[in-house]
PDB file of C-alpha atoms in Angstrom:
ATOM      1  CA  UNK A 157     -38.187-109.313 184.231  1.00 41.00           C
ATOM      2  CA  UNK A 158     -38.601-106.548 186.339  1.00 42.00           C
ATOM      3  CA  UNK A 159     -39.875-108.020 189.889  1.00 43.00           C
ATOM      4  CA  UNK A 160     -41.164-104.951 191.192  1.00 48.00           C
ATOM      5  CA  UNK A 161     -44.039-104.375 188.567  1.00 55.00           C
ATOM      6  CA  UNK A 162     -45.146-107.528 190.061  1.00 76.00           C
ATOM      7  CA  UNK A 163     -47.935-108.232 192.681  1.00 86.00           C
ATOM      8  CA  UNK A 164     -49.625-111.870 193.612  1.00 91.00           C
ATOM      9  CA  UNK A 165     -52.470-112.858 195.445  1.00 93.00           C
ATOM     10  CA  UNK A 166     -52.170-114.261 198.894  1.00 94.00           C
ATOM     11  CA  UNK A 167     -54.716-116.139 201.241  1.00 94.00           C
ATOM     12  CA  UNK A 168     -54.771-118.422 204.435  1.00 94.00           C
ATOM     13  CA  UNK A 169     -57.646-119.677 206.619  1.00 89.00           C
ATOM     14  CA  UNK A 170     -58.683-118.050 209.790  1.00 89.00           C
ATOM     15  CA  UNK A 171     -58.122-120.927 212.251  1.00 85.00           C
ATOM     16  CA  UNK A 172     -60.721-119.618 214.745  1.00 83.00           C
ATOM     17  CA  UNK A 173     -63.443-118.481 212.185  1.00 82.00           C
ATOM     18  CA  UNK A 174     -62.461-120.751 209.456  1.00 82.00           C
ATOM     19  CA  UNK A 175     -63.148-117.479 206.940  1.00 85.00           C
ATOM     20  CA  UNK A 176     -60.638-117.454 203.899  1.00 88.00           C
ATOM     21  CA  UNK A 177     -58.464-114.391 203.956  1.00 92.00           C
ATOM     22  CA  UNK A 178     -57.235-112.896 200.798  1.00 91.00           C
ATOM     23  CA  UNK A 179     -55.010-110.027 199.966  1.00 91.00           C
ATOM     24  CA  UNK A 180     -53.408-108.868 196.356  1.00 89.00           C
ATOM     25  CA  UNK A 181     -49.748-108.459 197.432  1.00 86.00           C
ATOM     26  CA  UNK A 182     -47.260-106.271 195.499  1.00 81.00           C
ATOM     27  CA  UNK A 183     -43.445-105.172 196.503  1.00 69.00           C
ATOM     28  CA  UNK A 184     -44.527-101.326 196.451  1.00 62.00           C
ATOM     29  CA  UNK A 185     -47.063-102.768 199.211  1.00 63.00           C
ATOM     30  CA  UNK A 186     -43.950-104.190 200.814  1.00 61.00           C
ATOM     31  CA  UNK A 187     -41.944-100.928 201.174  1.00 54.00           C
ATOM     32  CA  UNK A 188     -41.840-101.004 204.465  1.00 56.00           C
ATOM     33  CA  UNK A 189     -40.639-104.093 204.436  1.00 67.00           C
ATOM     34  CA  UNK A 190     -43.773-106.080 206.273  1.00 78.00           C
ATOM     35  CA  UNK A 191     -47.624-106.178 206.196  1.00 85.00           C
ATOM     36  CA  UNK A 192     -50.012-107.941 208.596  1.00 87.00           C
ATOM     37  CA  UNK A 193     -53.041-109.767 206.742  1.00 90.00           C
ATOM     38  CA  UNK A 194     -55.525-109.348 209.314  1.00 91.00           C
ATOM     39  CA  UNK A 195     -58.978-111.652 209.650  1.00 91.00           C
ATOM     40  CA  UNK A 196     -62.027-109.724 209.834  1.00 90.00           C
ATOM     41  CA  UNK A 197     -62.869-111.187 213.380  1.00 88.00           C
ATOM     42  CA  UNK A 198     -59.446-109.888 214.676  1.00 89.00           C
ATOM     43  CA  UNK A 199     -58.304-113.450 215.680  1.00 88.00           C
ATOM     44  CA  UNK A 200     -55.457-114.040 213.602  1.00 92.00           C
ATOM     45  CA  UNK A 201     -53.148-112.379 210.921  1.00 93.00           C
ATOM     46  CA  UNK A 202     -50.591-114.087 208.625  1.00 94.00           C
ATOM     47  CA  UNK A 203     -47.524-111.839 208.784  1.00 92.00           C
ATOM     48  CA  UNK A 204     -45.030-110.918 205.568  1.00 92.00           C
ATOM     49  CA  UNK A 205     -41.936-109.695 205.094  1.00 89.00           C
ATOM     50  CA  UNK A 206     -39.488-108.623 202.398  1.00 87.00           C
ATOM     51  CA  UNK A 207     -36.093-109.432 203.089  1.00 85.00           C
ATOM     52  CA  UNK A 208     -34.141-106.996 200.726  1.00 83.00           C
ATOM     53  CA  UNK A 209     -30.334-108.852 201.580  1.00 83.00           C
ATOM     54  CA  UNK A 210     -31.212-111.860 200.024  1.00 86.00           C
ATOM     55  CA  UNK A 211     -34.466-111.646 198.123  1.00 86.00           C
ATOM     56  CA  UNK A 212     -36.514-113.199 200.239  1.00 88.00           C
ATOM     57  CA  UNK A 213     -40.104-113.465 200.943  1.00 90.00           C
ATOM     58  CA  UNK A 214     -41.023-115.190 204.683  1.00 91.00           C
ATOM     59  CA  UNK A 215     -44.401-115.598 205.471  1.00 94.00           C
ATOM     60  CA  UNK A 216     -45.736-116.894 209.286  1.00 94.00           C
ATOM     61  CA  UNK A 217     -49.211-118.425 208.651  1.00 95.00           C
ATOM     62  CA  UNK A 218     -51.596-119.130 211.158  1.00 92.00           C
ATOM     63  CA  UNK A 219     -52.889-123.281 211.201  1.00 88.00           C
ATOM     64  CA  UNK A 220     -56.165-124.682 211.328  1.00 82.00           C
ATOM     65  CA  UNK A 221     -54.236-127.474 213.029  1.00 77.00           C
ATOM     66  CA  UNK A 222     -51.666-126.258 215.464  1.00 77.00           C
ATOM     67  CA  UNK A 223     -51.590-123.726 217.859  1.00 72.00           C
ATOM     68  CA  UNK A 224     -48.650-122.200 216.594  1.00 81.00           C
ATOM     69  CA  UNK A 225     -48.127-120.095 213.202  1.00 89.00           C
ATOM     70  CA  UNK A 226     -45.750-122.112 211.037  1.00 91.00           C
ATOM     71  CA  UNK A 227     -43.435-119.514 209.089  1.00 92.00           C
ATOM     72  CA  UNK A 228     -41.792-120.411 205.498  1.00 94.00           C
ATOM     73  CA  UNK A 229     -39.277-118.850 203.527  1.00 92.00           C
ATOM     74  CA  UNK A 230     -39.869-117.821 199.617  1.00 91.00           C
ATOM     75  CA  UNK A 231     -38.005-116.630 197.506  1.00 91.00           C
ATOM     76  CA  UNK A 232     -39.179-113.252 195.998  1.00 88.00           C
ATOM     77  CA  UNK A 233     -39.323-114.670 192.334  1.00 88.00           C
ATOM     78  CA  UNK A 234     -41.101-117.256 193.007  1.00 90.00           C
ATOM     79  CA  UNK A 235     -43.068-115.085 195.742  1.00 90.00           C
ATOM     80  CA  UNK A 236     -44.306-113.483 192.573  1.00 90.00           C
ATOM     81  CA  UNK A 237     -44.406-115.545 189.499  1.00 89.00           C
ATOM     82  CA  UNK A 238     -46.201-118.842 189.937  1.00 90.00           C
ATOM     83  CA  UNK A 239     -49.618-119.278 188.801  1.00 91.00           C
ATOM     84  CA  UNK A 240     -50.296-120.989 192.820  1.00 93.00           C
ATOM     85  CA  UNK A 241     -47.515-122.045 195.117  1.00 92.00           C
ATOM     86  CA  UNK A 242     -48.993-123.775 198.144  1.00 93.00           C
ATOM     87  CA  UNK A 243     -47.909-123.963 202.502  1.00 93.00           C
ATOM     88  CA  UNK A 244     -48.633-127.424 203.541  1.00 90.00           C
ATOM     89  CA  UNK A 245     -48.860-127.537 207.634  1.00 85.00           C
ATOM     90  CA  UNK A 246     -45.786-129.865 208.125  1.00 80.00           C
ATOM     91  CA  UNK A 247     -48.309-132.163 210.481  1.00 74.00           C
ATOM     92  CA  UNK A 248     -50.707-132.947 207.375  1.00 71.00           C
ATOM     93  CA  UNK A 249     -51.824-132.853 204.047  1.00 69.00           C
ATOM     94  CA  UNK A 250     -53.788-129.667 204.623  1.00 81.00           C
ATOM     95  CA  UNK A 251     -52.282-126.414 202.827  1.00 88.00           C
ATOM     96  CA  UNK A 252     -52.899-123.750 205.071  1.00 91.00           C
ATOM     97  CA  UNK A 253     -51.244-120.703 202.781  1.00 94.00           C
ATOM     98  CA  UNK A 254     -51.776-119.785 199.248  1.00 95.00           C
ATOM     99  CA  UNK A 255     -49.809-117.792 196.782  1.00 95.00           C
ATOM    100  CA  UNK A 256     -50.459-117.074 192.994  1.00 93.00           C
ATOM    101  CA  UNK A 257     -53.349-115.749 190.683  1.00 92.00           C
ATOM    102  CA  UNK A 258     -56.527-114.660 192.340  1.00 90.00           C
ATOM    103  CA  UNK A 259     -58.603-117.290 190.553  1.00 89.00           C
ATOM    104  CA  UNK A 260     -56.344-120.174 191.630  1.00 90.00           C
ATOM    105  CA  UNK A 261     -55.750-119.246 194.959  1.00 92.00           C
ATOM    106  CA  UNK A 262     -59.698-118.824 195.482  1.00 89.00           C
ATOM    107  CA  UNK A 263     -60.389-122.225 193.936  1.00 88.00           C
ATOM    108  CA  UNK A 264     -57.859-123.957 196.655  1.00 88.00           C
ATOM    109  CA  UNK A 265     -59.162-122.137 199.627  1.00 86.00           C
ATOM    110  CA  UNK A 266     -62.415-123.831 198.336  1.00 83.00           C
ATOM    111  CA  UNK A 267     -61.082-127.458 197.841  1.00 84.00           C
ATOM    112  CA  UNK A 268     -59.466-127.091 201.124  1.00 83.00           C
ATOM    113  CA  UNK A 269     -62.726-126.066 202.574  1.00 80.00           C
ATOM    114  CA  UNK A 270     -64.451-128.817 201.855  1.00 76.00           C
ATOM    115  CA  UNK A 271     -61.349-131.216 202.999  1.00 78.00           C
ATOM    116  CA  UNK A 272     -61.772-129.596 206.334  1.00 77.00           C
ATOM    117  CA  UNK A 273     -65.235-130.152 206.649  1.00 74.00           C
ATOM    118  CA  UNK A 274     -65.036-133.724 206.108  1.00 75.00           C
ATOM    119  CA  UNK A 275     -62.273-133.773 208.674  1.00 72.00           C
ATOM    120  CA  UNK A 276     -64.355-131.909 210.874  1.00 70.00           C
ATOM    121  CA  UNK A 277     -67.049-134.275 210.686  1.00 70.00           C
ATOM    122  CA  UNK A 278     -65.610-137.138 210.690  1.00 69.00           C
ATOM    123  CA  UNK A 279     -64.258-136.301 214.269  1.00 64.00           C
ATOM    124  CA  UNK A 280     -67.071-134.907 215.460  1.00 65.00           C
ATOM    125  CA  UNK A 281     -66.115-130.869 215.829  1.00 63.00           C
ATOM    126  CA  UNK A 282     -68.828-128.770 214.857  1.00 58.00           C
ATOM    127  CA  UNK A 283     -67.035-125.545 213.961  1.00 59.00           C
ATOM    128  CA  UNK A 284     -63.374-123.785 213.372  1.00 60.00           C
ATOM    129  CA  UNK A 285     -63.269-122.251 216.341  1.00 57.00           C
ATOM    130  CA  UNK A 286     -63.469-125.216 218.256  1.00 55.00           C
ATOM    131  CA  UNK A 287     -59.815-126.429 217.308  1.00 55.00           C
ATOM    132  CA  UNK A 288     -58.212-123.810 219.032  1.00 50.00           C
ATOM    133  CA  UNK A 289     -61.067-122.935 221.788  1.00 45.00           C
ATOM    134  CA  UNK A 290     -61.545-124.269 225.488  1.00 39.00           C
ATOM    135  CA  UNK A 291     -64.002-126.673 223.511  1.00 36.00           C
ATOM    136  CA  UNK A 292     -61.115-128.767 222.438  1.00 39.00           C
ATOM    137  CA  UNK A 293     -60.425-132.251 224.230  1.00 39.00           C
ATOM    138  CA  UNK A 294     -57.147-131.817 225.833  1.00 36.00           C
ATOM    139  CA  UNK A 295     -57.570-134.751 228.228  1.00 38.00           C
ATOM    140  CA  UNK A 296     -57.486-137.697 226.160  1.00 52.00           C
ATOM    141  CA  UNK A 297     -55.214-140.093 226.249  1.00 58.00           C
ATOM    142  CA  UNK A 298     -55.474-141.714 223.229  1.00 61.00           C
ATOM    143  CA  UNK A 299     -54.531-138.563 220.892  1.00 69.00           C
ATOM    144  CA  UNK A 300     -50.357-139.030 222.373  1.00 74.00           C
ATOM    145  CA  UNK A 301     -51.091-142.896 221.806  1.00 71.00           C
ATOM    146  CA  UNK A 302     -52.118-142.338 218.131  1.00 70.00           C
ATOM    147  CA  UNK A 303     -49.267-139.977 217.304  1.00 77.00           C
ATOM    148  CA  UNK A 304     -46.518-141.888 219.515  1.00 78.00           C
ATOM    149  CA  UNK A 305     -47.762-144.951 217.935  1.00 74.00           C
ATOM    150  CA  UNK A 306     -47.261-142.983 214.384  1.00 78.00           C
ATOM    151  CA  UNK A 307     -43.775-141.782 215.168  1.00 82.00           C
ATOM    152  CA  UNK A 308     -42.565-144.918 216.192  1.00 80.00           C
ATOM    153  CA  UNK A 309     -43.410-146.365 212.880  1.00 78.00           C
ATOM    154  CA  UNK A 310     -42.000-143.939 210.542  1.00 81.00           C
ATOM    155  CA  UNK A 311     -38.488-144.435 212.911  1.00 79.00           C
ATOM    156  CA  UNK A 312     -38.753-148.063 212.595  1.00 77.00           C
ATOM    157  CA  UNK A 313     -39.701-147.926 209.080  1.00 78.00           C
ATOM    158  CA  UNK A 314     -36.244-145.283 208.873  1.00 78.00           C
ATOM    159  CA  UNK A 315     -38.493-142.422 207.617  1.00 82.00           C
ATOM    160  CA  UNK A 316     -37.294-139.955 210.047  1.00 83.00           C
ATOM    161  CA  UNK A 317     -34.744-137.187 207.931  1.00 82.00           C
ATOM    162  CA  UNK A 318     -32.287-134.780 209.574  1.00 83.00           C
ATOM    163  CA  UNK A 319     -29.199-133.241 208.134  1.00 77.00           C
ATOM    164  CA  UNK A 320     -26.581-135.849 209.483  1.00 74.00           C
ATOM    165  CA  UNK A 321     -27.378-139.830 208.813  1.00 55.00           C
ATOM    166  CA  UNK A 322     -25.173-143.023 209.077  1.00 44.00           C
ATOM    167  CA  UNK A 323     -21.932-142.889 207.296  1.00 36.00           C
ATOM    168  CA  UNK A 324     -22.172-144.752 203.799  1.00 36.00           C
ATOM    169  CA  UNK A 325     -26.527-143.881 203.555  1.00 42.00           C
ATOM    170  CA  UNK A 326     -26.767-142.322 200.191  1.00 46.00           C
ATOM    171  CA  UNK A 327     -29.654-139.749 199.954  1.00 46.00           C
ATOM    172  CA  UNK A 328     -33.023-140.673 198.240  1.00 46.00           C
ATOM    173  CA  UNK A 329     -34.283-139.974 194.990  1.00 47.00           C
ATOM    174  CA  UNK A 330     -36.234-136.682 196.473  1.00 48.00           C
ATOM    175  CA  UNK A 331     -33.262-135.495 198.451  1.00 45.00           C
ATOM    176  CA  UNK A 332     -33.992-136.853 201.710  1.00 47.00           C
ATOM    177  CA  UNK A 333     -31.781-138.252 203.984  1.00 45.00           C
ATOM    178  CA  UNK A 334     -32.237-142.217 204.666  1.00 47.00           C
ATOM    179  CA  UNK A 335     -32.170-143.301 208.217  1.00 47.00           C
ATOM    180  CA  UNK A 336     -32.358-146.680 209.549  1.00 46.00           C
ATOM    181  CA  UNK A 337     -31.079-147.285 212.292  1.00 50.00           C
ATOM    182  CA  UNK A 338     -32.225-144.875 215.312  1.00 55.00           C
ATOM    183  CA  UNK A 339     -30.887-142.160 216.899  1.00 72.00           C
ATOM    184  CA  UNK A 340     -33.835-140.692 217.601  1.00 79.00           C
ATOM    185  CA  UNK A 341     -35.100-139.502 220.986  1.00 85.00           C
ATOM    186  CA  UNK A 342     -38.853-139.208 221.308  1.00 85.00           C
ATOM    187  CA  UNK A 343     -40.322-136.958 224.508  1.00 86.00           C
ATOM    188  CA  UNK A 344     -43.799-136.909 225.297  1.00 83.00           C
ATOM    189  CA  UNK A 345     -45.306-134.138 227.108  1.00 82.00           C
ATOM    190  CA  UNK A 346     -48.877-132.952 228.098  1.00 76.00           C
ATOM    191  CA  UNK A 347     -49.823-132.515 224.699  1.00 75.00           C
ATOM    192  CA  UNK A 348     -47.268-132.727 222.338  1.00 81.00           C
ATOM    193  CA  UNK A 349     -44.632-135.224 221.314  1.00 85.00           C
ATOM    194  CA  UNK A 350     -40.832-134.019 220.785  1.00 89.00           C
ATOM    195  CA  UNK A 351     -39.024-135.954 218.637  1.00 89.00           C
ATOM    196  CA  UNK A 352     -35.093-135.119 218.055  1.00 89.00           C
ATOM    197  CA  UNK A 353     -31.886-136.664 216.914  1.00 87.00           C
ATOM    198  CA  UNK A 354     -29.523-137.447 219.504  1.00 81.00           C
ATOM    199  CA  UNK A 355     -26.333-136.736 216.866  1.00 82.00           C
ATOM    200  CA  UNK A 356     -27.215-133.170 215.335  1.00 85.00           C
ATOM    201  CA  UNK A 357     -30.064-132.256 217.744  1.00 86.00           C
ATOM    202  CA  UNK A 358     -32.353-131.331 214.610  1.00 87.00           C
ATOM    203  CA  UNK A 359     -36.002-131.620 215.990  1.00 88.00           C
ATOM    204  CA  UNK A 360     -39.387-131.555 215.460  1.00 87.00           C
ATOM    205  CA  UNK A 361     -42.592-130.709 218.551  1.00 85.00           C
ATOM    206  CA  UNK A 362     -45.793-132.715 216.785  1.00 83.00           C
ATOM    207  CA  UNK A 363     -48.925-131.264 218.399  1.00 77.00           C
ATOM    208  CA  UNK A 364     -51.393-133.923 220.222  1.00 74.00           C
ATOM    209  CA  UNK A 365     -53.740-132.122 221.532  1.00 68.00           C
ATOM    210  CA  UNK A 366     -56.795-133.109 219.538  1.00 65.00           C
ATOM    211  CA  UNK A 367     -58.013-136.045 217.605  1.00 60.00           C
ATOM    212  CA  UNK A 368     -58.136-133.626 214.352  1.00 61.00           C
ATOM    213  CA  UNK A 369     -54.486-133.020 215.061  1.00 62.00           C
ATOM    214  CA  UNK A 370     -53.111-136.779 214.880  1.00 63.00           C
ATOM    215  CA  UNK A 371     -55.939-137.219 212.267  1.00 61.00           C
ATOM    216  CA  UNK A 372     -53.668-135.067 210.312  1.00 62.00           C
ATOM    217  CA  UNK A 373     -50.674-137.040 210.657  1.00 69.00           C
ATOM    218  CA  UNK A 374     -51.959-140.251 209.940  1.00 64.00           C
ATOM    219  CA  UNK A 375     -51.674-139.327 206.479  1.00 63.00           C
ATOM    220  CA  UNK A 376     -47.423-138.610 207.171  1.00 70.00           C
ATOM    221  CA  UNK A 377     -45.431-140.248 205.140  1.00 76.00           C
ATOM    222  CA  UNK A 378     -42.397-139.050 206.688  1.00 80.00           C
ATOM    223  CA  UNK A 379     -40.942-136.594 209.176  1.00 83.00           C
ATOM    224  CA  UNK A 380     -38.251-133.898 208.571  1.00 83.00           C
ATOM    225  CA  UNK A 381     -36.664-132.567 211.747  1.00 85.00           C
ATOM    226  CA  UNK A 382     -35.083-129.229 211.754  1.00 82.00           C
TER     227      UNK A 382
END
């Protein structure tokens, strides 16, 4: 196979306008090594680069969820063969970034469309924009309860993974690393919660700055720190 005849669609949603953006992608487009996909209201881009020394594609996608981009590595093969290859936001079960054949990347951006809007809804936001905007409730208290309360659970259930765990743990079945008893430190600032592993120092900052936000990670089942 010769991976530079090849070219794959890519998409993500605005998180200020909540419009799908969608660009064919090729390597030729890639020759100089990086391309912005820009938003038509000038709010956000999802950046792209082509690393060349190892064949690898990494991508920084803007969330509907966080206030940060969250930025995933690819490799260039699989950058360009599969039919749709999804980026989850590591906070929920929303895909934020899609990669693969126009058709299928078009019919996710509108199943996740209609996910959000039932999110939306159900929390009472009336528009995208609103999740990042000064519209957004940063005051109350009960979004850190909700989350701490949610972190605290997965640690106690041992569902908290980082590359070092007790001596003797085996790893599970999907290659994550079983911890039960905790080393964890959890830090709670204004409106985030910092969770870390005293041993390696592997970490994770959850956002809790919204009730959409620790809507999201209700549905965790787990959380990787890095």
């Amino acid at each position: 196979m010769v991976i530079e005849s090849k070219q794959t669609t890519v998409a993500y949603r605005c998180p200020e306008c909540g419009a799908g953006v969608m660009s064919v992608v090729g390597l030729f487009s890639l020759s100089a090594d990086m391309i912005n996909l820009k938003c038509t209201c000038k709010k956000s881009h999802m950046n792209i680069v082509y690393r060349k020394s190892d064949d690898q594609m990494r991508l920084t996608v803007p969330c509907i969820f966080c206030s940060k981009p969250h930025t995933f590595n690819v490799s260039a093969k699989l950058f360009f063969s599969k039919d749709i290859f999804l980026l989850p936001c590591p906070y929920s079960d929303i895909n934020i970034g899609f990669v693969g054949e126009a058709n299928n990347v078009k019919a996710e951006l509108a199943r996740t469309e209609l996910e959000l809007l039932d999110m939306l809804e159900e929390n009472g936001i009336e528009d995208f924009g609103s999740l990042h905007g000064d519209e957004r409730d940063l005051s109350d208290p009960q979004v850190l309860d909700v989350v701490s309360y949610i972190v605290r659970e997965l640690d106690a259930e041992g569902k908290i993974y980082c590359d070092c765990y007790p001596e003797g743990r085996e790893p599970l079945p999907d290659g994550e690393l079983e911890r039960t008893d905790s080393e964890y430190e959890i830090e709670i600032t204004e409106d985030s919660i910092i969770v870390s592993c005293a041993k390696c120092g592997a970490k994770r900052e959850i956002p809790a700055d919204s009730m959409l936000t620790a809507h999201a990670f209700l549905n965790s089942d787990y959380l990787k720190l890095e």
